[in-house]
XYZ file of C-alpha atoms in Angstrom:
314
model
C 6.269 -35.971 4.708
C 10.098 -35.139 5.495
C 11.204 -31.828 6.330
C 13.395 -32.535 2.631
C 10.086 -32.609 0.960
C 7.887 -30.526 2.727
C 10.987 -28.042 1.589
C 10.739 -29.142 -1.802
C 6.946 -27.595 -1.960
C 7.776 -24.521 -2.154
C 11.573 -24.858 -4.179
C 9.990 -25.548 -7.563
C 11.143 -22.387 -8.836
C 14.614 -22.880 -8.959
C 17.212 -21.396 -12.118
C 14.637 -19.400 -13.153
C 12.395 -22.268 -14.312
C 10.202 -24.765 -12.581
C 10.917 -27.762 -12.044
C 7.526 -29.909 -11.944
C 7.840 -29.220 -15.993
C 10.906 -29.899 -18.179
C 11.190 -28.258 -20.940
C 12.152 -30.924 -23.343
C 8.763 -32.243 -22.373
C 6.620 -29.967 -22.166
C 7.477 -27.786 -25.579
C 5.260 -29.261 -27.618
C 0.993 -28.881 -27.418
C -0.504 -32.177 -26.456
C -4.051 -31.279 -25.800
C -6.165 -28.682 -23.366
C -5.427 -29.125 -20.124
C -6.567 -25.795 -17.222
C -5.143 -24.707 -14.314
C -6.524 -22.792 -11.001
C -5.042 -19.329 -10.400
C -5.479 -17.855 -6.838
C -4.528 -14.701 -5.636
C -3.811 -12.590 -2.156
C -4.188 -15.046 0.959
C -2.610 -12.263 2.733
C -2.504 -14.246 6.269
C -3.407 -11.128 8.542
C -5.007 -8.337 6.338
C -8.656 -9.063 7.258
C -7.668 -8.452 10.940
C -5.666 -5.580 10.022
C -8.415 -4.132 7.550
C -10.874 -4.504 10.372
C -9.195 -2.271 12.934
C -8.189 0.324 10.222
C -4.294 -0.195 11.020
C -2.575 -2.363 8.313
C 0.685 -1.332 8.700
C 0.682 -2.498 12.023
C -2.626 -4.401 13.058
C -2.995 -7.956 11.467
C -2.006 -9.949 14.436
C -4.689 -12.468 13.453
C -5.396 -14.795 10.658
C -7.273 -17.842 11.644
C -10.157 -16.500 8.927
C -7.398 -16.933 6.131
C -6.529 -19.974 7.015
C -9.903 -21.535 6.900
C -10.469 -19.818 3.951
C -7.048 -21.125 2.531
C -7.814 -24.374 3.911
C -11.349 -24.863 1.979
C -9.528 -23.644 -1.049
C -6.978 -26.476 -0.545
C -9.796 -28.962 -0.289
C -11.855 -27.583 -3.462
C -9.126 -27.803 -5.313
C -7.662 -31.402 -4.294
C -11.074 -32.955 -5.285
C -11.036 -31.877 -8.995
C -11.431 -34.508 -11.059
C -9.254 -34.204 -13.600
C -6.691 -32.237 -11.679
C -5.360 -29.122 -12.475
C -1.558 -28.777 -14.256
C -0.674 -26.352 -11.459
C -2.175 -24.016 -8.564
C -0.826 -20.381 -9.106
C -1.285 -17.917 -6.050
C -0.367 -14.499 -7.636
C 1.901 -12.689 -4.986
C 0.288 -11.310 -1.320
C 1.224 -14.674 0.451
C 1.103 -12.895 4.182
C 0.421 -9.734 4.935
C 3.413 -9.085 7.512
C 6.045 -7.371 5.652
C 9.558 -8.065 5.757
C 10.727 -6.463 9.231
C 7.154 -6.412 10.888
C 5.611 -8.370 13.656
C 4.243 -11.735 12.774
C 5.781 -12.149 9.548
C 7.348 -15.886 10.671
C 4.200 -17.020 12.261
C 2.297 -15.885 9.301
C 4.536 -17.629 6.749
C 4.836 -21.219 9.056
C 1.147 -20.937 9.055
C 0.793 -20.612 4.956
C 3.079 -23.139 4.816
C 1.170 -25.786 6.585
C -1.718 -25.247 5.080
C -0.281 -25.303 1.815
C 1.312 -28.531 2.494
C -1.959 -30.019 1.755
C -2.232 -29.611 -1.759
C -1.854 -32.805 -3.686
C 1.324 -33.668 -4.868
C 0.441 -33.691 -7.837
C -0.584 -30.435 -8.513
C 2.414 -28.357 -8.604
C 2.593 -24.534 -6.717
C 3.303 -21.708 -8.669
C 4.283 -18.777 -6.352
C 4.069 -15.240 -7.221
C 5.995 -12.413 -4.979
C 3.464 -9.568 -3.681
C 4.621 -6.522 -2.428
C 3.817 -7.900 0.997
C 6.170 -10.610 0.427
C 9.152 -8.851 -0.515
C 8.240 -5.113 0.498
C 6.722 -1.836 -1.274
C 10.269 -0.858 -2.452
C 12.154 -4.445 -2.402
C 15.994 -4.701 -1.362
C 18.360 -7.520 -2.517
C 17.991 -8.640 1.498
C 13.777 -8.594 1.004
C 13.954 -10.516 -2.423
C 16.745 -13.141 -1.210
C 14.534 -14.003 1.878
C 11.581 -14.582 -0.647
C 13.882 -16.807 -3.121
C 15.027 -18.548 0.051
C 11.164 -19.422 1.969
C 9.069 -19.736 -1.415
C 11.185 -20.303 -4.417
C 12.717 -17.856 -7.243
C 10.793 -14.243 -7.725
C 10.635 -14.302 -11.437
C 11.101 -17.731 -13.431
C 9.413 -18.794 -16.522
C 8.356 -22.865 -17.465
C 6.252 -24.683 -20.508
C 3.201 -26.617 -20.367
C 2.218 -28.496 -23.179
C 3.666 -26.010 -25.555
C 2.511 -23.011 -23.194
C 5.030 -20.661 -22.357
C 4.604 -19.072 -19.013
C 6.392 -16.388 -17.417
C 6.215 -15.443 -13.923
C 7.558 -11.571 -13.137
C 8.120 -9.804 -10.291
C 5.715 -6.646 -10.852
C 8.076 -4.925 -7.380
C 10.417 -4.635 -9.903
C 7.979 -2.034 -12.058
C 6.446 -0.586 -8.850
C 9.198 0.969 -6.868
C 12.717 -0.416 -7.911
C 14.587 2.210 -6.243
C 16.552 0.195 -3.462
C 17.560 -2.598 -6.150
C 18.217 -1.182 -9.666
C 20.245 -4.037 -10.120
C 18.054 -6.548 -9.415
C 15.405 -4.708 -12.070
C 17.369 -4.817 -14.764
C 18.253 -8.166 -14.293
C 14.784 -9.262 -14.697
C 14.361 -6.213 -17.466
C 16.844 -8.602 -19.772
C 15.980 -11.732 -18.896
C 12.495 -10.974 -19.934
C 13.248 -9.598 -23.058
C 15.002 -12.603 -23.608
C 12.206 -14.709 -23.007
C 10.044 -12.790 -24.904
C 12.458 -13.216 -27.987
C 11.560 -17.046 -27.772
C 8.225 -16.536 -27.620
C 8.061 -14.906 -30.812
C 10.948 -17.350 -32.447
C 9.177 -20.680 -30.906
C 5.756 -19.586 -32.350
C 4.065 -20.828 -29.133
C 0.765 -22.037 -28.898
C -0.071 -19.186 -26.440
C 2.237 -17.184 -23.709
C 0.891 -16.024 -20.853
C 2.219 -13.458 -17.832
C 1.336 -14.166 -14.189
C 2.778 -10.918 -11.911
C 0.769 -9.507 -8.965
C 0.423 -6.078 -9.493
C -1.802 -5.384 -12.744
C -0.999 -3.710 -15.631
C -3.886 -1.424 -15.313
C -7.347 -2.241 -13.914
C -9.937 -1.517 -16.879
C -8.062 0.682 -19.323
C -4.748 1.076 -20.981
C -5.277 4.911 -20.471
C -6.714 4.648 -16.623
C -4.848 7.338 -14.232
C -2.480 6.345 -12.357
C -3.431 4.205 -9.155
C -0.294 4.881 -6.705
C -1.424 1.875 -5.651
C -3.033 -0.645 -7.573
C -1.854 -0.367 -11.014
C 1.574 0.246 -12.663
C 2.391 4.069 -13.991
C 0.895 4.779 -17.310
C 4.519 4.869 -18.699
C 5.240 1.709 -16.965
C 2.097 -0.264 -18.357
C 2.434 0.880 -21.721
C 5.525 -0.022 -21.945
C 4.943 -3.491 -20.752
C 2.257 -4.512 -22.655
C 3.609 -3.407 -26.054
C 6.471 -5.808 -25.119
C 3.843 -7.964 -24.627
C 1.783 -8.078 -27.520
C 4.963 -7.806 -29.712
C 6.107 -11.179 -28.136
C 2.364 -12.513 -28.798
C 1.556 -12.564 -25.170
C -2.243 -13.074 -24.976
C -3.192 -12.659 -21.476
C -1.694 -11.383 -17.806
C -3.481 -12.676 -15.012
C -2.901 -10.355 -11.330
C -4.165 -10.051 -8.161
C -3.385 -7.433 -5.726
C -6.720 -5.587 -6.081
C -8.914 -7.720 -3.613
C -11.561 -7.079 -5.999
C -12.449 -9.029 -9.705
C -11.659 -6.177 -12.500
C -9.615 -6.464 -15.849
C -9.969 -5.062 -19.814
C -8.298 -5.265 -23.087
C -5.670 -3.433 -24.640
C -5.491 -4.170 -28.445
C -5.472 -8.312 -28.357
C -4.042 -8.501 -24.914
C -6.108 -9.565 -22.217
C -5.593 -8.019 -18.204
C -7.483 -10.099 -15.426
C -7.132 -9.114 -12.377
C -8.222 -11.880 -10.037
C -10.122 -11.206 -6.272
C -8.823 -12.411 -3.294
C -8.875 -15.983 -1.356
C -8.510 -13.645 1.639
C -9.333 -9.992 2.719
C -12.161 -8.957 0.036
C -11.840 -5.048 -0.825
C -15.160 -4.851 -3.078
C -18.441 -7.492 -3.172
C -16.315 -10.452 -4.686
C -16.431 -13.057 -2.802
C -13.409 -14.949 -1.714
C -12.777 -17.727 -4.560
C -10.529 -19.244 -7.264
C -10.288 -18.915 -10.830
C -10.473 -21.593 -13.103
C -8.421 -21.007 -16.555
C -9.173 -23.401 -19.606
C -6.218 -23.479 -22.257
C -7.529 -24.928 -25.735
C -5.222 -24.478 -29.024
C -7.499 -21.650 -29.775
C -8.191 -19.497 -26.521
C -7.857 -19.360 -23.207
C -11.040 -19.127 -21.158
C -11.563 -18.343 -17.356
C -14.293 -17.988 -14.579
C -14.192 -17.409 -11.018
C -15.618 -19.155 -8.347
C -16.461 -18.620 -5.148
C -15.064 -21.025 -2.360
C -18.400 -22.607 -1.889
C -19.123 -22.870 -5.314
C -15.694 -24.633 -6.498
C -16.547 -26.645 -3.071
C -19.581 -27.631 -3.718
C -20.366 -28.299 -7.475
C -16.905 -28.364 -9.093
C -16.212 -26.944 -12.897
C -18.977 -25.868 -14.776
C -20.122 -28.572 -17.496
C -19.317 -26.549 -20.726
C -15.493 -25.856 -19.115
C -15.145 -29.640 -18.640
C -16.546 -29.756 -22.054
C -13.007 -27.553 -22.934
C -10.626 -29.605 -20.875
C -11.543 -32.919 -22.479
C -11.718 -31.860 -25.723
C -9.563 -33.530 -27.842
């Protein structure tokens, strides 16, 4: 592979769109189809977690990268393959300014590298990836190694919408940059309601909330109650049926009215009894229906047979 397309990985996400999926042909619904969602490789954390310093520990990773390696492989060998491979935000654990943080990112890189060409990346920003309070310096050097922080793209008449959740979080050191993505949303959100899409569907990394609408607030792992609310009302106005989120290194999620909040484990550094896996997400005109794996399982046995039993449906 030349350095041109090894670049080219990770620059799908470019004019706020990717890509691996034109519009013009992709608008229309042609069929299920699924995709595998990933979340938090965080290349470092389960060092850092294990010494009990993660602002400054994490100076090892070679347990991520087998981990992101076997993912790699699990995925590669689905038969049919996936439309894309989304890793919702928490690339590397380094963050912008610390130790590590180039080493961390070469080493994602390679490993990524692997993923069939065919199966396109979708790459969500963390708050390790572009900071806890983001700068237009943090968020360009994201753009420039991985590909555009908030983009939307159609597949098969599925509009998705990738958001940087930063934004919501802690927005204090680029206003500018928020409110950017604050009206470019709600523009996208206008044509989902005006396109009458078969479904729309939010990937961002930090959730909405974790099991309730009405949960306290986190300072951590879930956006402000005014925040959240706020969000998903946008949401369900635009017909937005499901967010999908990482960020909480465990498997958690609930319902607000008809809008669904997963929040997805980890690949990496598990926080709870999860163990480290991959989601698989089935899209059929009607729903959209999910299960996690672990690692070995996806490995080992592949997609369950009543999922396969979705994704050739015709």
């Amino acid at each position: 592979m030349s350095a041109a397309e090894a670049g080219a990985v990770f620059h799908r996400a470019r004019g706020r769109t990717l890509d691996a999926f034109p519009a013009e042909k992709e608008s229309e619904w042609k069929g299920p189809f699924y995709f595998i969602l990933g979340a938090d490789p965080q290349f470092g954390l389960m060092k850092a977690w294990s010494t009990g310093d993660c602002d400054n520990g994490g100076d090892e990773w070679e347990q991520e990268i087998r981990l992101t390696e076997q993912a790699v492989q699990a995925i590669n060998k689905l038969n049919p393959k996936p439309k894309f491979f989304v890793l919702c935000g928490d690339l590397i654990h380094a963050m912008p300014g610390k130790p590590w943080r180039t080493e961390q990112t070469e080493d994602l890189k390679r490993v990524l590298r692997a993923v069939d060409r065919a199966i396109p990346l979708v790459l969500v920003s963390g708050n390790h990836d572009i900071g806890n309070a983001p700068t237009a310096e943090t968020v360009e050097e994201f753009c420039r190694t991985w590909g555009d922080d908030y983009f939307s793209f159609w597949v098969g008449g599925v509009l998705f919408l990738v958001l940087n959740s930063q934004f919501y979080e802690n927005p204090s050191k680029c206003p500018s940059l928020k409110q950017a993505q604050d009206q470019w949303l709600d523009e996208q959100l206008s044509i989902a309601r005006q396109r009458h899409c078969q479904h729309a569907i939010v990937f961002q990394h930090i959730p909405l909330f974790l099991e309730s609408i009405d949960e306290d607030d986190d300072y951590y792992f879930n956006l402000s109650k005014s925040t959240r609310k706020k969000l998903a009302d946008k949401f369900i106005h635009a017909g937005v049926k499901v967010v999908f989120s990482g960020h909480y290194h465990r498997n958690a999620g609930g319902t607000y009215q008809n809008l669904d909040m997963v929040v997805s484990s980890a690949i990496g550094c598990q926080l709870g009894r999860d163990p480290h896996g991959l989601r698989v997400v089935v899209v059929t005109a009607e729903k959209i229906v999910h299960r996690y794996y672990s690692l070995d399982e996806l490995s080992e046995k592949g997609i369950e047979d009543d999922l396969m039993d979705l994704i050739k449906k015709k």
